[in-house]
Short mmCIF file of N, CA, C and O in Angstrom, two decimals:
data_model
loop_
_atom_site.label_atom_id
_atom_site.label_comp_id
_atom_site.label_asym_id
_atom_site.label_seq_id
_atom_site.Cartn_x
_atom_site.Cartn_y
_atom_site.Cartn_z
N HIS A 1 -264.55 114.12 78.87
CA HIS A 1 -265.43 113.58 77.82
C HIS A 1 -265.91 114.71 76.95
O HIS A 1 -266.18 115.81 77.43
N VAL A 2 -266.05 114.47 75.63
CA VAL A 2 -266.54 115.48 74.71
C VAL A 2 -267.53 114.83 73.75
O VAL A 2 -267.36 113.67 73.37
N GLN A 3 -268.55 115.56 73.39
CA GLN A 3 -269.52 115.10 72.39
C GLN A 3 -269.36 115.91 71.13
O GLN A 3 -269.17 117.14 71.20
N LEU A 4 -269.44 115.26 69.99
CA LEU A 4 -269.18 115.89 68.70
C LEU A 4 -270.38 115.74 67.79
O LEU A 4 -270.99 114.65 67.73
N GLU A 5 -270.70 116.78 67.07
CA GLU A 5 -271.80 116.74 66.13
C GLU A 5 -271.41 117.44 64.84
O GLU A 5 -271.12 118.65 64.86
N GLU A 6 -271.46 116.70 63.74
CA GLU A 6 -271.11 117.25 62.43
C GLU A 6 -272.34 117.82 61.74
O GLU A 6 -273.46 117.36 61.98
N SER A 7 -272.11 118.76 60.85
CA SER A 7 -273.17 119.30 60.01
C SER A 7 -272.55 119.84 58.73
O SER A 7 -271.33 120.00 58.64
N GLY A 8 -273.41 120.12 57.75
CA GLY A 8 -272.94 120.76 56.54
C GLY A 8 -272.82 119.86 55.33
O GLY A 8 -272.52 120.33 54.23
N GLY A 9 -273.07 118.57 55.50
CA GLY A 9 -272.99 117.68 54.35
C GLY A 9 -274.16 117.90 53.41
O GLY A 9 -275.09 118.65 53.70
N GLY A 10 -274.09 117.25 52.25
CA GLY A 10 -275.17 117.36 51.29
C GLY A 10 -274.75 116.86 49.93
O GLY A 10 -273.72 116.19 49.79
N LEU A 11 -275.54 117.21 48.95
CA LEU A 11 -275.30 116.82 47.56
C LEU A 11 -274.74 118.01 46.80
O LEU A 11 -275.30 119.11 46.86
N VAL A 12 -273.66 117.79 46.08
CA VAL A 12 -273.02 118.86 45.34
C VAL A 12 -272.49 118.30 44.03
O VAL A 12 -272.14 117.11 43.95
N GLN A 13 -272.43 119.12 43.00
CA GLN A 13 -271.87 118.68 41.73
C GLN A 13 -270.35 118.70 41.77
O GLN A 13 -269.75 119.46 42.54
N ALA A 14 -269.75 117.90 40.94
CA ALA A 14 -268.30 117.89 40.84
C ALA A 14 -267.80 119.29 40.54
O ALA A 14 -268.39 120.03 39.73
N GLY A 15 -266.71 119.67 41.22
CA GLY A 15 -266.17 121.01 41.08
C GLY A 15 -266.71 122.00 42.09
O GLY A 15 -266.20 123.11 42.22
N GLY A 16 -267.75 121.60 42.80
CA GLY A 16 -268.38 122.48 43.78
C GLY A 16 -267.67 122.47 45.12
O GLY A 16 -266.62 121.82 45.30
N SER A 17 -268.27 123.16 46.08
CA SER A 17 -267.67 123.33 47.40
C SER A 17 -268.70 123.08 48.49
O SER A 17 -269.90 123.25 48.28
N LEU A 18 -268.19 122.67 49.64
CA LEU A 18 -269.00 122.52 50.84
C LEU A 18 -268.17 122.92 52.04
O LEU A 18 -266.93 122.81 52.01
N ARG A 19 -268.84 123.35 53.09
CA ARG A 19 -268.17 123.57 54.37
C ARG A 19 -268.81 122.67 55.42
O ARG A 19 -270.01 122.75 55.68
N LEU A 20 -268.01 121.83 56.00
CA LEU A 20 -268.47 121.00 57.10
C LEU A 20 -268.11 121.66 58.43
O LEU A 20 -267.07 122.31 58.54
N SER A 21 -268.98 121.46 59.41
CA SER A 21 -268.71 121.96 60.76
C SER A 21 -268.83 120.80 61.74
O SER A 21 -269.58 119.85 61.51
N CYS A 22 -268.10 120.92 62.83
CA CYS A 22 -268.18 119.94 63.91
C CYS A 22 -268.20 120.74 65.20
O CYS A 22 -267.23 121.42 65.54
N THR A 23 -269.29 120.64 65.92
CA THR A 23 -269.45 121.37 67.17
C THR A 23 -269.20 120.43 68.33
O THR A 23 -269.73 119.31 68.36
N ALA A 24 -268.40 120.89 69.29
CA ALA A 24 -268.04 120.06 70.44
C ALA A 24 -268.66 120.60 71.71
O ALA A 24 -268.76 121.81 71.90
N SER A 25 -269.05 119.71 72.56
CA SER A 25 -269.53 120.09 73.89
C SER A 25 -268.79 119.25 74.91
O SER A 25 -268.37 118.12 74.62
N GLY A 26 -268.64 119.79 76.10
CA GLY A 26 -267.94 119.06 77.13
C GLY A 26 -266.67 119.76 77.54
O GLY A 26 -266.63 120.98 77.62
N ARG A 27 -265.63 118.98 77.72
CA ARG A 27 -264.38 119.50 78.23
C ARG A 27 -263.78 120.54 77.29
O ARG A 27 -264.11 120.60 76.12
N LEU A 28 -262.86 121.35 77.76
CA LEU A 28 -262.29 122.47 77.03
C LEU A 28 -261.80 122.04 75.65
O LEU A 28 -260.91 121.21 75.51
N PHE A 29 -262.39 122.63 74.64
CA PHE A 29 -262.18 122.26 73.25
C PHE A 29 -260.72 122.40 72.85
O PHE A 29 -260.19 121.56 72.11
N SER A 30 -260.06 123.44 73.32
CA SER A 30 -258.69 123.70 72.88
C SER A 30 -257.70 122.66 73.40
O SER A 30 -256.56 122.62 72.95
N ASP A 31 -258.10 121.80 74.31
CA ASP A 31 -257.23 120.73 74.78
C ASP A 31 -257.08 119.62 73.76
O ASP A 31 -256.15 118.82 73.85
N TYR A 32 -257.98 119.57 72.81
CA TYR A 32 -258.04 118.44 71.89
C TYR A 32 -257.40 118.76 70.54
O TYR A 32 -257.58 119.84 69.99
N THR A 33 -256.70 117.77 70.02
CA THR A 33 -256.43 117.74 68.59
C THR A 33 -257.70 117.23 67.92
O THR A 33 -258.32 116.27 68.38
N MET A 34 -258.08 117.87 66.83
CA MET A 34 -259.31 117.50 66.11
C MET A 34 -258.96 116.98 64.72
O MET A 34 -258.05 117.51 64.06
N GLY A 35 -259.71 115.98 64.31
CA GLY A 35 -259.45 115.41 62.99
C GLY A 35 -260.73 115.19 62.21
O GLY A 35 -261.83 115.13 62.77
N TRP A 36 -260.56 115.11 60.90
CA TRP A 36 -261.63 114.70 59.99
C TRP A 36 -261.22 113.41 59.32
O TRP A 36 -260.09 113.27 58.83
N PHE A 37 -262.14 112.46 59.29
CA PHE A 37 -261.97 111.22 58.56
C PHE A 37 -263.18 111.06 57.64
O PHE A 37 -264.20 111.73 57.81
N ARG A 38 -263.05 110.15 56.70
CA ARG A 38 -264.20 109.84 55.85
C ARG A 38 -264.24 108.35 55.56
O ARG A 38 -263.21 107.67 55.60
N GLN A 39 -265.44 107.88 55.32
CA GLN A 39 -265.62 106.47 55.00
C GLN A 39 -266.64 106.33 53.91
O GLN A 39 -267.81 106.72 54.08
N ALA A 40 -266.20 105.80 52.79
CA ALA A 40 -267.08 105.52 51.66
C ALA A 40 -267.61 104.11 51.78
O ALA A 40 -266.98 103.26 52.43
N PRO A 41 -268.74 103.82 51.16
CA PRO A 41 -269.32 102.46 51.24
C PRO A 41 -268.32 101.41 50.78
O PRO A 41 -267.72 101.53 49.71
N GLY A 42 -268.14 100.39 51.60
CA GLY A 42 -267.27 99.29 51.23
C GLY A 42 -265.78 99.58 51.37
O GLY A 42 -264.95 98.76 50.99
N LYS A 43 -265.45 100.75 51.91
CA LYS A 43 -264.04 101.11 52.04
C LYS A 43 -263.69 101.35 53.51
O LYS A 43 -264.55 101.59 54.34
N GLU A 44 -262.39 101.32 53.78
CA GLU A 44 -261.93 101.60 55.13
C GLU A 44 -261.99 103.11 55.41
O GLU A 44 -262.00 103.93 54.50
N ARG A 45 -262.02 103.41 56.70
CA ARG A 45 -262.00 104.80 57.10
C ARG A 45 -260.68 105.43 56.68
O ARG A 45 -259.62 104.83 56.84
N GLU A 46 -260.77 106.65 56.17
CA GLU A 46 -259.60 107.32 55.59
C GLU A 46 -259.35 108.65 56.28
O GLU A 46 -260.29 109.43 56.50
N PHE A 47 -258.09 108.91 56.59
CA PHE A 47 -257.72 110.20 57.17
C PHE A 47 -257.87 111.31 56.16
O PHE A 47 -257.43 111.19 55.01
N VAL A 48 -258.49 112.41 56.58
CA VAL A 48 -258.66 113.58 55.72
C VAL A 48 -257.75 114.73 56.18
O VAL A 48 -256.97 115.26 55.41
N SER A 49 -257.87 115.09 57.45
CA SER A 49 -257.12 116.24 57.95
C SER A 49 -257.17 116.27 59.46
O SER A 49 -258.05 115.67 60.08
N ALA A 50 -256.22 116.99 60.06
CA ALA A 50 -256.20 117.16 61.51
C ALA A 50 -255.56 118.50 61.85
O ALA A 50 -254.75 119.02 61.08
N ILE A 51 -255.93 119.00 63.01
CA ILE A 51 -255.38 120.27 63.50
C ILE A 51 -255.22 120.17 65.01
O ILE A 51 -256.14 119.75 65.73
N THR A 52 -254.03 120.51 65.50
CA THR A 52 -253.80 120.42 66.93
C THR A 52 -254.51 121.55 67.67
O THR A 52 -254.97 122.52 67.06
N GLY A 53 -254.56 121.42 69.01
CA GLY A 53 -255.46 122.26 69.78
C GLY A 53 -255.04 123.69 69.97
O GLY A 53 -255.86 124.61 69.85
N LYS A 54 -253.74 123.89 70.29
CA LYS A 54 -253.32 125.25 70.66
C LYS A 54 -252.32 125.84 69.71
O LYS A 54 -252.32 127.06 69.50
N ASP A 55 -251.45 125.02 69.13
CA ASP A 55 -250.48 125.58 68.18
C ASP A 55 -250.94 125.43 66.73
O ASP A 55 -250.23 125.86 65.82
N PHE A 56 -252.10 124.82 66.52
CA PHE A 56 -252.74 124.77 65.21
C PHE A 56 -251.83 124.16 64.13
O PHE A 56 -251.82 124.62 62.98
N ARG A 57 -251.11 123.11 64.47
CA ARG A 57 -250.39 122.40 63.42
C ARG A 57 -251.41 121.63 62.59
O ARG A 57 -252.34 121.01 63.13
N ILE A 58 -251.21 121.63 61.28
CA ILE A 58 -252.22 121.11 60.36
C ILE A 58 -251.63 120.00 59.50
O ILE A 58 -250.47 120.09 59.07
N TYR A 59 -252.45 118.99 59.25
CA TYR A 59 -252.04 117.85 58.44
C TYR A 59 -253.18 117.50 57.48
O TYR A 59 -254.35 117.64 57.83
N TYR A 60 -252.80 117.04 56.29
CA TYR A 60 -253.78 116.64 55.29
C TYR A 60 -253.43 115.28 54.72
O TYR A 60 -252.25 114.95 54.55
N GLY A 61 -254.47 114.54 54.34
CA GLY A 61 -254.25 113.34 53.57
C GLY A 61 -253.87 113.71 52.14
O GLY A 61 -254.23 114.78 51.63
N ASP A 62 -253.16 112.82 51.47
CA ASP A 62 -252.65 113.13 50.12
C ASP A 62 -253.77 113.43 49.13
O ASP A 62 -253.62 114.27 48.25
N ASP A 63 -254.90 112.76 49.27
CA ASP A 63 -255.99 112.90 48.30
C ASP A 63 -256.69 114.26 48.38
O ASP A 63 -257.41 114.63 47.45
N VAL A 64 -256.50 114.98 49.47
CA VAL A 64 -257.24 116.24 49.63
C VAL A 64 -256.33 117.47 49.68
O VAL A 64 -256.83 118.59 49.71
N LYS A 65 -255.03 117.26 49.69
CA LYS A 65 -254.11 118.40 49.74
C LYS A 65 -254.36 119.35 48.60
O LYS A 65 -254.53 118.94 47.46
N GLY A 66 -254.41 120.64 48.93
CA GLY A 66 -254.63 121.65 47.92
C GLY A 66 -256.09 121.91 47.59
O GLY A 66 -256.42 122.90 46.92
N ARG A 67 -256.99 121.04 48.08
CA ARG A 67 -258.43 121.23 47.80
C ARG A 67 -259.22 121.48 49.09
O ARG A 67 -260.21 122.21 49.07
N PHE A 68 -258.80 120.88 50.17
CA PHE A 68 -259.52 121.00 51.46
C PHE A 68 -258.69 121.85 52.42
O PHE A 68 -257.46 121.82 52.40
N THR A 69 -259.39 122.56 53.30
CA THR A 69 -258.75 123.38 54.33
C THR A 69 -259.43 123.12 55.66
O THR A 69 -260.67 123.21 55.75
N ILE A 70 -258.64 122.82 56.66
CA ILE A 70 -259.17 122.62 58.01
C ILE A 70 -258.92 123.87 58.82
O ILE A 70 -257.92 124.57 58.63
N ASN A 71 -259.85 124.14 59.72
CA ASN A 71 -259.70 125.28 60.62
C ASN A 71 -260.52 125.02 61.87
O ASN A 71 -261.39 124.14 61.87
N ARG A 72 -260.23 125.77 62.90
CA ARG A 72 -260.99 125.62 64.13
C ARG A 72 -261.14 126.98 64.79
O ARG A 72 -260.30 127.86 64.64
N ASN A 73 -262.22 127.12 65.54
CA ASN A 73 -262.45 128.31 66.34
C ASN A 73 -262.64 127.84 67.77
O ASN A 73 -263.72 127.34 68.13
N ASN A 74 -261.62 127.98 68.57
CA ASN A 74 -261.68 127.46 69.94
C ASN A 74 -262.69 128.22 70.80
O ASN A 74 -263.27 127.66 71.72
N ALA A 75 -262.92 129.48 70.48
CA ALA A 75 -263.90 130.26 71.25
C ALA A 75 -265.32 129.77 70.99
O ALA A 75 -266.19 129.92 71.85
N LYS A 76 -265.53 129.18 69.81
CA LYS A 76 -266.87 128.68 69.46
C LYS A 76 -266.97 127.17 69.55
O LYS A 76 -267.99 126.58 69.17
N ASN A 77 -265.91 126.51 70.03
CA ASN A 77 -265.90 125.05 70.13
C ASN A 77 -266.26 124.38 68.82
O ASN A 77 -267.00 123.38 68.79
N THR A 78 -265.73 124.90 67.73
CA THR A 78 -266.14 124.41 66.41
C THR A 78 -264.92 124.14 65.52
O THR A 78 -263.99 124.95 65.49
N LEU A 79 -265.02 123.04 64.82
CA LEU A 79 -264.04 122.63 63.83
C LEU A 79 -264.68 122.75 62.46
O LEU A 79 -265.88 122.47 62.31
N TYR A 80 -263.89 123.14 61.47
CA TYR A 80 -264.41 123.30 60.11
C TYR A 80 -263.59 122.50 59.12
O TYR A 80 -262.39 122.27 59.31
N LEU A 81 -264.25 122.15 58.01
CA LEU A 81 -263.54 121.59 56.87
C LEU A 81 -264.12 122.25 55.62
O LEU A 81 -265.29 122.04 55.29
N TYR A 82 -263.29 123.05 54.97
CA TYR A 82 -263.68 123.70 53.73
C TYR A 82 -263.22 122.81 52.59
O TYR A 82 -262.03 122.54 52.45
N MET A 83 -264.17 122.37 51.79
CA MET A 83 -263.89 121.43 50.71
C MET A 83 -264.17 122.09 49.36
O MET A 83 -265.31 122.48 49.10
N ASN A 84 -263.15 122.23 48.56
CA ASN A 84 -263.28 122.83 47.24
C ASN A 84 -262.92 121.82 46.16
O ASN A 84 -262.27 120.81 46.42
N ASP A 85 -263.35 122.13 44.94
CA ASP A 85 -263.05 121.27 43.79
C ASP A 85 -263.42 119.83 44.10
O ASP A 85 -262.62 118.90 43.89
N LEU A 86 -264.61 119.63 44.58
CA LEU A 86 -265.03 118.30 44.99
C LEU A 86 -265.14 117.36 43.79
O LEU A 86 -265.51 117.78 42.67
N ARG A 87 -264.84 116.11 44.05
CA ARG A 87 -264.84 115.08 43.01
C ARG A 87 -265.77 113.94 43.44
O ARG A 87 -266.00 113.76 44.64
N PRO A 88 -266.28 113.17 42.51
CA PRO A 88 -267.15 112.04 42.90
C PRO A 88 -266.47 111.10 43.91
O PRO A 88 -267.16 110.55 44.78
N GLU A 89 -265.17 110.96 43.82
CA GLU A 89 -264.48 110.07 44.75
C GLU A 89 -264.40 110.63 46.17
O GLU A 89 -263.95 109.94 47.08
N ASP A 90 -264.82 111.87 46.36
CA ASP A 90 -264.90 112.45 47.71
C ASP A 90 -266.19 112.04 48.42
O ASP A 90 -266.36 112.34 49.60
N THR A 91 -267.08 111.38 47.70
CA THR A 91 -268.34 110.94 48.29
C THR A 91 -268.07 109.98 49.45
O THR A 91 -267.37 108.98 49.28
N ALA A 92 -268.62 110.32 50.62
CA ALA A 92 -268.36 109.52 51.82
C ALA A 92 -269.16 110.10 52.98
O ALA A 92 -269.72 111.20 52.87
N VAL A 93 -269.16 109.38 54.07
CA VAL A 93 -269.58 109.94 55.35
C VAL A 93 -268.35 110.56 55.98
O VAL A 93 -267.31 109.91 56.11
N TYR A 94 -268.46 111.82 56.37
CA TYR A 94 -267.35 112.55 56.97
C TYR A 94 -267.58 112.63 58.48
O TYR A 94 -268.66 113.04 58.93
N LEU A 95 -266.56 112.22 59.22
CA LEU A 95 -266.66 112.17 60.66
C LEU A 95 -265.59 113.05 61.29
O LEU A 95 -264.44 113.05 60.82
N CYS A 96 -265.97 113.75 62.34
CA CYS A 96 -264.95 114.45 63.11
C CYS A 96 -264.60 113.64 64.35
O CYS A 96 -265.42 112.83 64.82
N ALA A 97 -263.41 113.84 64.83
CA ALA A 97 -262.92 113.05 65.94
C ALA A 97 -261.99 113.90 66.80
O ALA A 97 -261.40 114.87 66.31
N ALA A 98 -261.86 113.53 68.06
CA ALA A 98 -261.04 114.28 68.99
C ALA A 98 -260.07 113.36 69.72
O ALA A 98 -260.40 112.21 70.02
N THR A 99 -258.88 113.90 70.01
CA THR A 99 -257.87 113.14 70.71
C THR A 99 -256.98 114.07 71.50
O THR A 99 -256.86 115.26 71.17
N PHE A 100 -256.32 113.52 72.53
CA PHE A 100 -255.31 114.28 73.25
C PHE A 100 -253.94 114.10 72.62
O PHE A 100 -252.98 114.79 72.97
N VAL A 101 -253.85 113.20 71.67
CA VAL A 101 -252.58 112.87 71.02
C VAL A 101 -252.21 113.98 70.03
O VAL A 101 -253.09 114.62 69.44
N THR A 102 -250.90 114.17 69.83
CA THR A 102 -250.46 115.17 68.86
C THR A 102 -249.53 114.57 67.80
O THR A 102 -248.95 115.30 67.00
N ASP A 103 -249.39 113.25 67.80
CA ASP A 103 -248.60 112.57 66.77
C ASP A 103 -249.42 111.43 66.15
O ASP A 103 -250.41 111.00 66.73
N ASP A 104 -248.94 110.94 65.00
CA ASP A 104 -249.64 109.83 64.31
C ASP A 104 -251.11 110.13 64.11
O ASP A 104 -251.97 109.27 64.31
N LEU A 105 -251.42 111.34 63.75
CA LEU A 105 -252.80 111.79 63.70
C LEU A 105 -253.57 111.22 62.54
O LEU A 105 -254.78 111.41 62.46
N TYR A 106 -252.91 110.55 61.61
CA TYR A 106 -253.60 109.93 60.50
C TYR A 106 -254.19 108.56 60.88
O TYR A 106 -254.92 107.97 60.11
N ARG A 107 -253.89 108.09 62.07
CA ARG A 107 -254.39 106.80 62.53
C ARG A 107 -255.69 106.98 63.30
O ARG A 107 -255.71 107.62 64.37
N ASP A 108 -256.76 106.39 62.83
CA ASP A 108 -258.05 106.59 63.50
C ASP A 108 -258.04 106.00 64.91
O ASP A 108 -258.78 106.47 65.78
N ARG A 109 -257.20 105.01 65.16
CA ARG A 109 -257.16 104.42 66.50
C ARG A 109 -256.62 105.36 67.56
O ARG A 109 -256.75 105.10 68.75
N GLU A 110 -256.02 106.48 67.14
CA GLU A 110 -255.49 107.46 68.10
C GLU A 110 -256.57 108.38 68.63
O GLU A 110 -256.32 109.14 69.56
N TYR A 111 -257.75 108.33 68.07
CA TYR A 111 -258.81 109.26 68.44
C TYR A 111 -259.75 108.62 69.46
O TYR A 111 -260.14 107.46 69.32
N HIS A 112 -260.12 109.42 70.46
CA HIS A 112 -260.91 108.89 71.56
C HIS A 112 -262.41 109.11 71.38
O HIS A 112 -263.21 108.33 71.88
N TYR A 113 -262.77 110.18 70.71
CA TYR A 113 -264.19 110.55 70.60
C TYR A 113 -264.52 110.79 69.14
O TYR A 113 -263.73 111.36 68.39
N TRP A 114 -265.74 110.38 68.79
CA TRP A 114 -266.19 110.47 67.39
C TRP A 114 -267.60 111.01 67.32
O TRP A 114 -268.44 110.75 68.19
N GLY A 115 -267.86 111.78 66.24
CA GLY A 115 -269.22 112.17 65.93
C GLY A 115 -269.91 111.08 65.13
O GLY A 115 -269.32 110.05 64.80
N GLN A 116 -271.17 111.34 64.79
CA GLN A 116 -271.97 110.36 64.04
C GLN A 116 -271.71 110.45 62.53
O GLN A 116 -272.02 109.50 61.81
N GLY A 117 -271.22 111.58 62.08
CA GLY A 117 -270.91 111.73 60.67
C GLY A 117 -271.95 112.53 59.92
O GLY A 117 -273.11 112.63 60.32
N THR A 118 -271.52 113.09 58.81
CA THR A 118 -272.41 113.80 57.90
C THR A 118 -272.10 113.33 56.47
O THR A 118 -270.95 113.15 56.11
N HIS A 119 -273.15 113.12 55.70
CA HIS A 119 -273.00 112.55 54.37
C HIS A 119 -272.65 113.63 53.34
O HIS A 119 -273.31 114.68 53.29
N VAL A 120 -271.67 113.33 52.52
CA VAL A 120 -271.31 114.18 51.39
C VAL A 120 -271.41 113.34 50.13
O VAL A 120 -270.80 112.27 50.04
N THR A 121 -272.19 113.83 49.18
CA THR A 121 -272.34 113.14 47.90
C THR A 121 -271.97 114.10 46.79
O THR A 121 -272.53 115.21 46.70
N VAL A 122 -271.04 113.69 45.95
CA VAL A 122 -270.58 114.52 44.83
C VAL A 122 -271.00 113.83 43.54
O VAL A 122 -270.57 112.71 43.26
N SER A 123 -271.82 114.51 42.78
CA SER A 123 -272.30 113.94 41.52
C SER A 123 -271.40 114.37 40.37
O SER A 123 -270.85 115.47 40.37
N SER A 124 -271.30 113.52 39.39
CA SER A 124 -270.43 113.81 38.24
C SER A 124 -271.19 114.55 37.14
O SER A 124 -272.39 114.68 37.18
#
């Protein structure tokens, strides 16, 4: 079992940057593939990015490629999401999630554990 806690959200102007963090407690962090999802009001949860536990394979959703960067520090049990060139359409609650799975990582149903989320608001 692992517990996840996100931080780093806030209000930013379009074109700005934010860094989100997700701290994990519990079982060995490097065993997990970690993912970021987001959910805007009235919309379905959307895959943002994922990174596997030990070989650090990385995946991005089409809407964030080239603007967002995922990274993890297994020694610190922490996952990061660096978000640049933010747009109003990036406004959402951002959630981190953990799974033992290493395929189909864009599917939220593959993830076993979820954080509560952190709010990101991008003003135009």
